[in-house]
Short mmCIF file of C-alpha atoms in Angstrom, two decimals:
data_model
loop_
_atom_site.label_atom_id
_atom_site.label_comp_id
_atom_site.label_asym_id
_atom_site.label_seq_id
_atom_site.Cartn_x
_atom_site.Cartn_y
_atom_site.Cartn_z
CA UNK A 1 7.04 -28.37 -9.79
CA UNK A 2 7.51 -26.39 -6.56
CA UNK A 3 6.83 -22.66 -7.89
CA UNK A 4 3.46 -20.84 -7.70
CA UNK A 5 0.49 -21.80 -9.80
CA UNK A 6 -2.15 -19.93 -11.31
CA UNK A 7 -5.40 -21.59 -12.73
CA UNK A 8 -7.06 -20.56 -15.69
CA UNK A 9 -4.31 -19.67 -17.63
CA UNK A 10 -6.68 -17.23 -20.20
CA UNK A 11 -10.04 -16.20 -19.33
CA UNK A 12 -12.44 -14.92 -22.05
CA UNK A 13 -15.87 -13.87 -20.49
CA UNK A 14 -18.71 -11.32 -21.22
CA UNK A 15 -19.27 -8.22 -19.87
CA UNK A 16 -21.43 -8.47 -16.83
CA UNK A 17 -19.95 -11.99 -15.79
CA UNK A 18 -18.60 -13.27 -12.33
CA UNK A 19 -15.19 -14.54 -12.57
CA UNK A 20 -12.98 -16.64 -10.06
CA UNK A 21 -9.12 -17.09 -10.19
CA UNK A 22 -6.97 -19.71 -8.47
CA UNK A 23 -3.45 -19.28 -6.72
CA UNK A 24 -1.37 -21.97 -5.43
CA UNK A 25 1.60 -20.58 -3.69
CA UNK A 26 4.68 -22.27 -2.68
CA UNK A 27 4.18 -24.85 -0.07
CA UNK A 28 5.74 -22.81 2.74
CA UNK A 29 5.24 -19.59 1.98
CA UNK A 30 2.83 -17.61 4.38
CA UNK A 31 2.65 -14.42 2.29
CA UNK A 32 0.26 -14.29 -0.67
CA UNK A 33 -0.09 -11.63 -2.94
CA UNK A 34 -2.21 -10.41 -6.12
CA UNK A 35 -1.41 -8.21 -8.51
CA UNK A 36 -2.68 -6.60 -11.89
CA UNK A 37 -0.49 -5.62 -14.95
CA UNK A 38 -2.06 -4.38 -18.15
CA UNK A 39 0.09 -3.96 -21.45
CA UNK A 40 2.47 -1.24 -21.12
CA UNK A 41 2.70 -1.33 -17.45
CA UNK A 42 4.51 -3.19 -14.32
CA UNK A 43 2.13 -5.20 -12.21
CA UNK A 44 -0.17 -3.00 -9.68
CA UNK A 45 -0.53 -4.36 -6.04
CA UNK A 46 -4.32 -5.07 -5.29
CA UNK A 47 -3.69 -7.46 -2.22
CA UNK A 48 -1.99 -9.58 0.17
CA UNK A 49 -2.32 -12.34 2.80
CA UNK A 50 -0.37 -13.34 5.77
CA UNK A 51 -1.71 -17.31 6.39
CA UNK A 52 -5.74 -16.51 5.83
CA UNK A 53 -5.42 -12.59 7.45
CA UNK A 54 -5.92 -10.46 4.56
CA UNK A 55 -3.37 -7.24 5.56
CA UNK A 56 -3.83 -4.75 2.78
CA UNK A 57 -5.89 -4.28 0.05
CA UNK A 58 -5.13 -1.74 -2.76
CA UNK A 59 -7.63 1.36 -3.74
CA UNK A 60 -7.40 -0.54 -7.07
CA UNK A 61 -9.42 -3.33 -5.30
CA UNK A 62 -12.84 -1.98 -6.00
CA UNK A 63 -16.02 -3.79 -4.06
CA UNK A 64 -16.64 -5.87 -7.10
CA UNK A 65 -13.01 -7.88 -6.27
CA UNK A 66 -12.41 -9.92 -3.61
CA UNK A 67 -10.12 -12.09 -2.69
CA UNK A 68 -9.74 -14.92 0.23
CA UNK A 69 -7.38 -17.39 1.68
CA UNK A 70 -9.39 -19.53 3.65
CA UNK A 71 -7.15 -22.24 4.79
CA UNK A 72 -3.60 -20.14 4.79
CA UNK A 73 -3.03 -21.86 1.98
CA UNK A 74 -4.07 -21.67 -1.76
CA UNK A 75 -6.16 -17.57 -2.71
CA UNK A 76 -9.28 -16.67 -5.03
CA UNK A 77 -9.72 -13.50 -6.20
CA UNK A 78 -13.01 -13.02 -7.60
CA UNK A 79 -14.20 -10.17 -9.88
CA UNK A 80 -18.16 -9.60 -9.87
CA UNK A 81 -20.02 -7.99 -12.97
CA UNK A 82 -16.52 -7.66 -15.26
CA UNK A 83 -16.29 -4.29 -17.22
CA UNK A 84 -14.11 -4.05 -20.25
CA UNK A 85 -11.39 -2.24 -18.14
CA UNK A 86 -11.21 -5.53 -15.78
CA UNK A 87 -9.27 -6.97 -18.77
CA UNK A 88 -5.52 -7.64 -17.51
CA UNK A 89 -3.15 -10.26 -16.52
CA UNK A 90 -3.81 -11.08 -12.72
CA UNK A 91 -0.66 -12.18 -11.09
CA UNK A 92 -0.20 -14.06 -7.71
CA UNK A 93 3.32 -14.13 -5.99
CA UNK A 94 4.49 -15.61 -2.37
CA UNK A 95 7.37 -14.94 -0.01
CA UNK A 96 8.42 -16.41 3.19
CA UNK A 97 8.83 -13.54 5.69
CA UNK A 98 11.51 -12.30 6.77
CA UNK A 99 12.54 -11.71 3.62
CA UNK A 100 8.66 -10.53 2.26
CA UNK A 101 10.10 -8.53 -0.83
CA UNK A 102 11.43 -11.70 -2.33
CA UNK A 103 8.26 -12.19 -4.47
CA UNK A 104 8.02 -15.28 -6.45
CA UNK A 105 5.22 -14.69 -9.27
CA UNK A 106 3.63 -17.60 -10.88
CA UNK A 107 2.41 -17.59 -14.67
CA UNK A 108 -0.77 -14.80 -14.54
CA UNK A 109 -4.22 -15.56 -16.03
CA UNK A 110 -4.75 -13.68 -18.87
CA UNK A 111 -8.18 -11.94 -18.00
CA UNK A 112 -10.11 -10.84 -21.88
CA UNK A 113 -14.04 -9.30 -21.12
CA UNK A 114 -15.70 -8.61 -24.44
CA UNK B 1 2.71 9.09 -10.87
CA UNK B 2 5.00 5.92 -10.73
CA UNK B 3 6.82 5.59 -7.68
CA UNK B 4 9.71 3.82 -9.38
CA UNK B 5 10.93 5.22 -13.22
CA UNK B 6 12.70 3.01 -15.20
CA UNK B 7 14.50 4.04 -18.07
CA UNK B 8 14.77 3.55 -21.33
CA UNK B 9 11.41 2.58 -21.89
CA UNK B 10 12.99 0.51 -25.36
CA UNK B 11 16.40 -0.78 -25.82
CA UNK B 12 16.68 -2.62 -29.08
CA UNK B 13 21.12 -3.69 -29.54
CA UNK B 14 23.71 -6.02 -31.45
CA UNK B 15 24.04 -9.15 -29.68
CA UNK B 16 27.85 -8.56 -28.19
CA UNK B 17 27.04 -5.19 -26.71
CA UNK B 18 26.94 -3.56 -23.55
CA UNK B 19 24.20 -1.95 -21.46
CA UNK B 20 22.79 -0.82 -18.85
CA UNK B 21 19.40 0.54 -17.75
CA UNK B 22 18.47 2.15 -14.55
CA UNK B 23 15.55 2.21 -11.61
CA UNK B 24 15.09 5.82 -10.01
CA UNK B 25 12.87 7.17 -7.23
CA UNK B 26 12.73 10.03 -4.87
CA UNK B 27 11.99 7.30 -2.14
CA UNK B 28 13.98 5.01 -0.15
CA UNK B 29 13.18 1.55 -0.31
CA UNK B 30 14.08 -1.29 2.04
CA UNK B 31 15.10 -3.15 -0.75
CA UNK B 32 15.15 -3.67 -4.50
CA UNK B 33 14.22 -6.82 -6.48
CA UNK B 34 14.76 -6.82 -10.20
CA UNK B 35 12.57 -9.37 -12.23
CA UNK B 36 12.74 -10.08 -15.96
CA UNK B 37 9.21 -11.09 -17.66
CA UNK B 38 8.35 -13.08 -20.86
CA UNK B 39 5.36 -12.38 -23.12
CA UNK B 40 2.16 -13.72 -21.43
CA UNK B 41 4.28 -14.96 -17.92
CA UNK B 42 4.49 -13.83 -15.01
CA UNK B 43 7.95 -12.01 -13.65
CA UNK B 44 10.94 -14.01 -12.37
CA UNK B 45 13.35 -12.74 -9.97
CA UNK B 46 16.56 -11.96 -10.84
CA UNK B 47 18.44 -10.42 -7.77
CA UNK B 48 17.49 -9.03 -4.38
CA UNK B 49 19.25 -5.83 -3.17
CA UNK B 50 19.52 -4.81 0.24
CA UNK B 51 22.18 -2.65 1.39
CA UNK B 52 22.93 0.72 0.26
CA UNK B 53 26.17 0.70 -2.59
CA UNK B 54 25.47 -3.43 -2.76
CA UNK B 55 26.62 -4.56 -5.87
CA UNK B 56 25.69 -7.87 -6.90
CA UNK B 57 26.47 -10.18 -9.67
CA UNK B 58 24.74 -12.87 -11.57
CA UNK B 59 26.89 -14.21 -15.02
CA UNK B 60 26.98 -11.45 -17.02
CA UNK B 61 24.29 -8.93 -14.91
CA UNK B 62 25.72 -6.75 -12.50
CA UNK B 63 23.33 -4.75 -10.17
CA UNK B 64 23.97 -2.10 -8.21
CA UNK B 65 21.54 -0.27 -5.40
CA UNK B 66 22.21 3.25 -5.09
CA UNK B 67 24.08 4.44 -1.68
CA UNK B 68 20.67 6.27 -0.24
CA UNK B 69 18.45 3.67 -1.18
CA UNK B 70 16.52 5.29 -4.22
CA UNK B 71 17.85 3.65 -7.14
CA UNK B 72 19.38 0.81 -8.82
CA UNK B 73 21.18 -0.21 -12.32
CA UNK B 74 21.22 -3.21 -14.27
CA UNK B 75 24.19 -3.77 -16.52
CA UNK B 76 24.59 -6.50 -18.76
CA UNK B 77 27.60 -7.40 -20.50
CA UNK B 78 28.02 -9.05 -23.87
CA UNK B 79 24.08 -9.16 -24.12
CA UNK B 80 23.22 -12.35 -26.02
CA UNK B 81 19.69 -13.42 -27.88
CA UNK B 82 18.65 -14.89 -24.46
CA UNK B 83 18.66 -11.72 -23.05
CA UNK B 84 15.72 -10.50 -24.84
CA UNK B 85 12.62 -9.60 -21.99
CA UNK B 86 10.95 -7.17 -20.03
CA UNK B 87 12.96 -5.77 -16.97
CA UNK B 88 11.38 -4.79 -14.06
CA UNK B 89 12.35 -3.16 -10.94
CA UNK B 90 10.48 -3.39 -7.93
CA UNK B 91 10.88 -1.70 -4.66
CA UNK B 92 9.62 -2.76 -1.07
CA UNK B 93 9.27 0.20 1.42
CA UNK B 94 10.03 0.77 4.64
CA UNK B 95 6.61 0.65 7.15
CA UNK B 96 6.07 2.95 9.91
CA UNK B 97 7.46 0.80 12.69
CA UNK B 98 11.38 1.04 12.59
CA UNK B 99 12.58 -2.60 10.56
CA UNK B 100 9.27 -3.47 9.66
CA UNK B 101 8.43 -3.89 5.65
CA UNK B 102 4.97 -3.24 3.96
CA UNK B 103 3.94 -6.12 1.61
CA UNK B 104 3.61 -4.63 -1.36
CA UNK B 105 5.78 -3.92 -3.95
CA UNK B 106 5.84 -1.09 -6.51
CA UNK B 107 6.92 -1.76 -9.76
CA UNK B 108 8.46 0.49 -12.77
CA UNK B 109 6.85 -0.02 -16.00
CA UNK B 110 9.99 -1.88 -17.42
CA UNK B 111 12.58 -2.09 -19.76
CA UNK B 112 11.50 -3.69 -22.73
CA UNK B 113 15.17 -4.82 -24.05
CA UNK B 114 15.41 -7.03 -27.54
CA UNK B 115 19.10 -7.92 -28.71
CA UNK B 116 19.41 -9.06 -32.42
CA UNK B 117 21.80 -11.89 -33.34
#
């Protein structure tokens, strides 16, 4: 399988927790993005990468997220101290610049903080 | 305040029926990607649309990007069990520098569309 993977699928922690989510994109795309969708809603922006250079980051990216790329390659995005409101699917995507906006998404973790 | 309003929010039809639901915006966006989404995965692209007036189509979806750039319809013909998902426009916009594209995307909140057998 060639598309973008995400790893944990579901995530059930307490409140007060550190998490840490896993993105693999595909293989030869440079552009890495996350993204948060709760029920109701289309997925929110938080962040992207070009190779390891982290280019934007989202007001919805509070200082208890962050996210790296250290290699260019596969992303964490790490949420310190998870509130209730943290709970949300997280979604990663890629693209191969120069066509960016072509965002393939892979299959979310499902993020639940009791 | 979305950027991007999709509309209707619910579409519940007959298998065999037409329809069509649309993507609006006051801004112009360098292009418009339209994704359908099942329950607890992630988005899959449909169709990329780049060119004011472009009308693309895929089987029985036809999309269409609006001449100025600020909106888009989906229409699908015949609309079959299969259909049934979550529609999602997305729009990328233009950056400061003349060509250039920001990486994000802004999403509408979808077109939840279910079609009965």
């Amino acid at each position: 399988d060639t598309g973008v993977s995400q790893d944990p699928r579901h995530k059930i922690t307490k409140r007060g927790q550190n998490v840490t989510f896993r993105c693999d994109p595909i293989s030869e795309h440079n552009r890495l993005y996350w993204y948060r969708q709760t029920l109701g809603q289309g997925p929110e922006f938080l962040t992207y990468f070009q190779n390891e250079a982290q280019l934007e980051k989202s007001r919805l990216l509070s200082d208890r997220f962050s996210a790296e790329r250290p290699k260019g390659s596969f992303s964490t995005l790490e949420i310190q101290r998870t509130e209730q409101g943290d709970s949300a699917m997280y979604l990663c995507a890629s693209s191969l610049p120069p066509r960016v906006n072509e965002q393939f998404f892979g299959p979310g973790t499902r993020l639940t903080v009791l | 305040t979305q950027l991007l309003e999709q509309s209707p929010q619910f579409l519940s039809i007959q298998e065999g029926e037409n329809l069509t639901v649309y993507c609006n915006s006051s801004s112009v966006f360098s292009s418009l990607q339209w994704y359908r989404q099942e329950p607890g995965e992630g988005p899959v692209l449909l169709v990329t649309v780049v060119t004011g007036g472009e009308v693309k189509k895929l089987k029985r979806l036809t999309f269409q990007f609006g001449d100025a750039r600020k909106d888009s319809s989906l229409h699908i013909t015949a609309a079959q069990p299969g259909d049934t998902g979550l529609y999602l426009c997305a729009g990328g916009v233009l950056g400061q520098d003349r060509g250039s594209t920001l990486g994000r995307l802004y999403f509408g909140r979808g077109t939840q569309l279910t079609v009965w057998p």
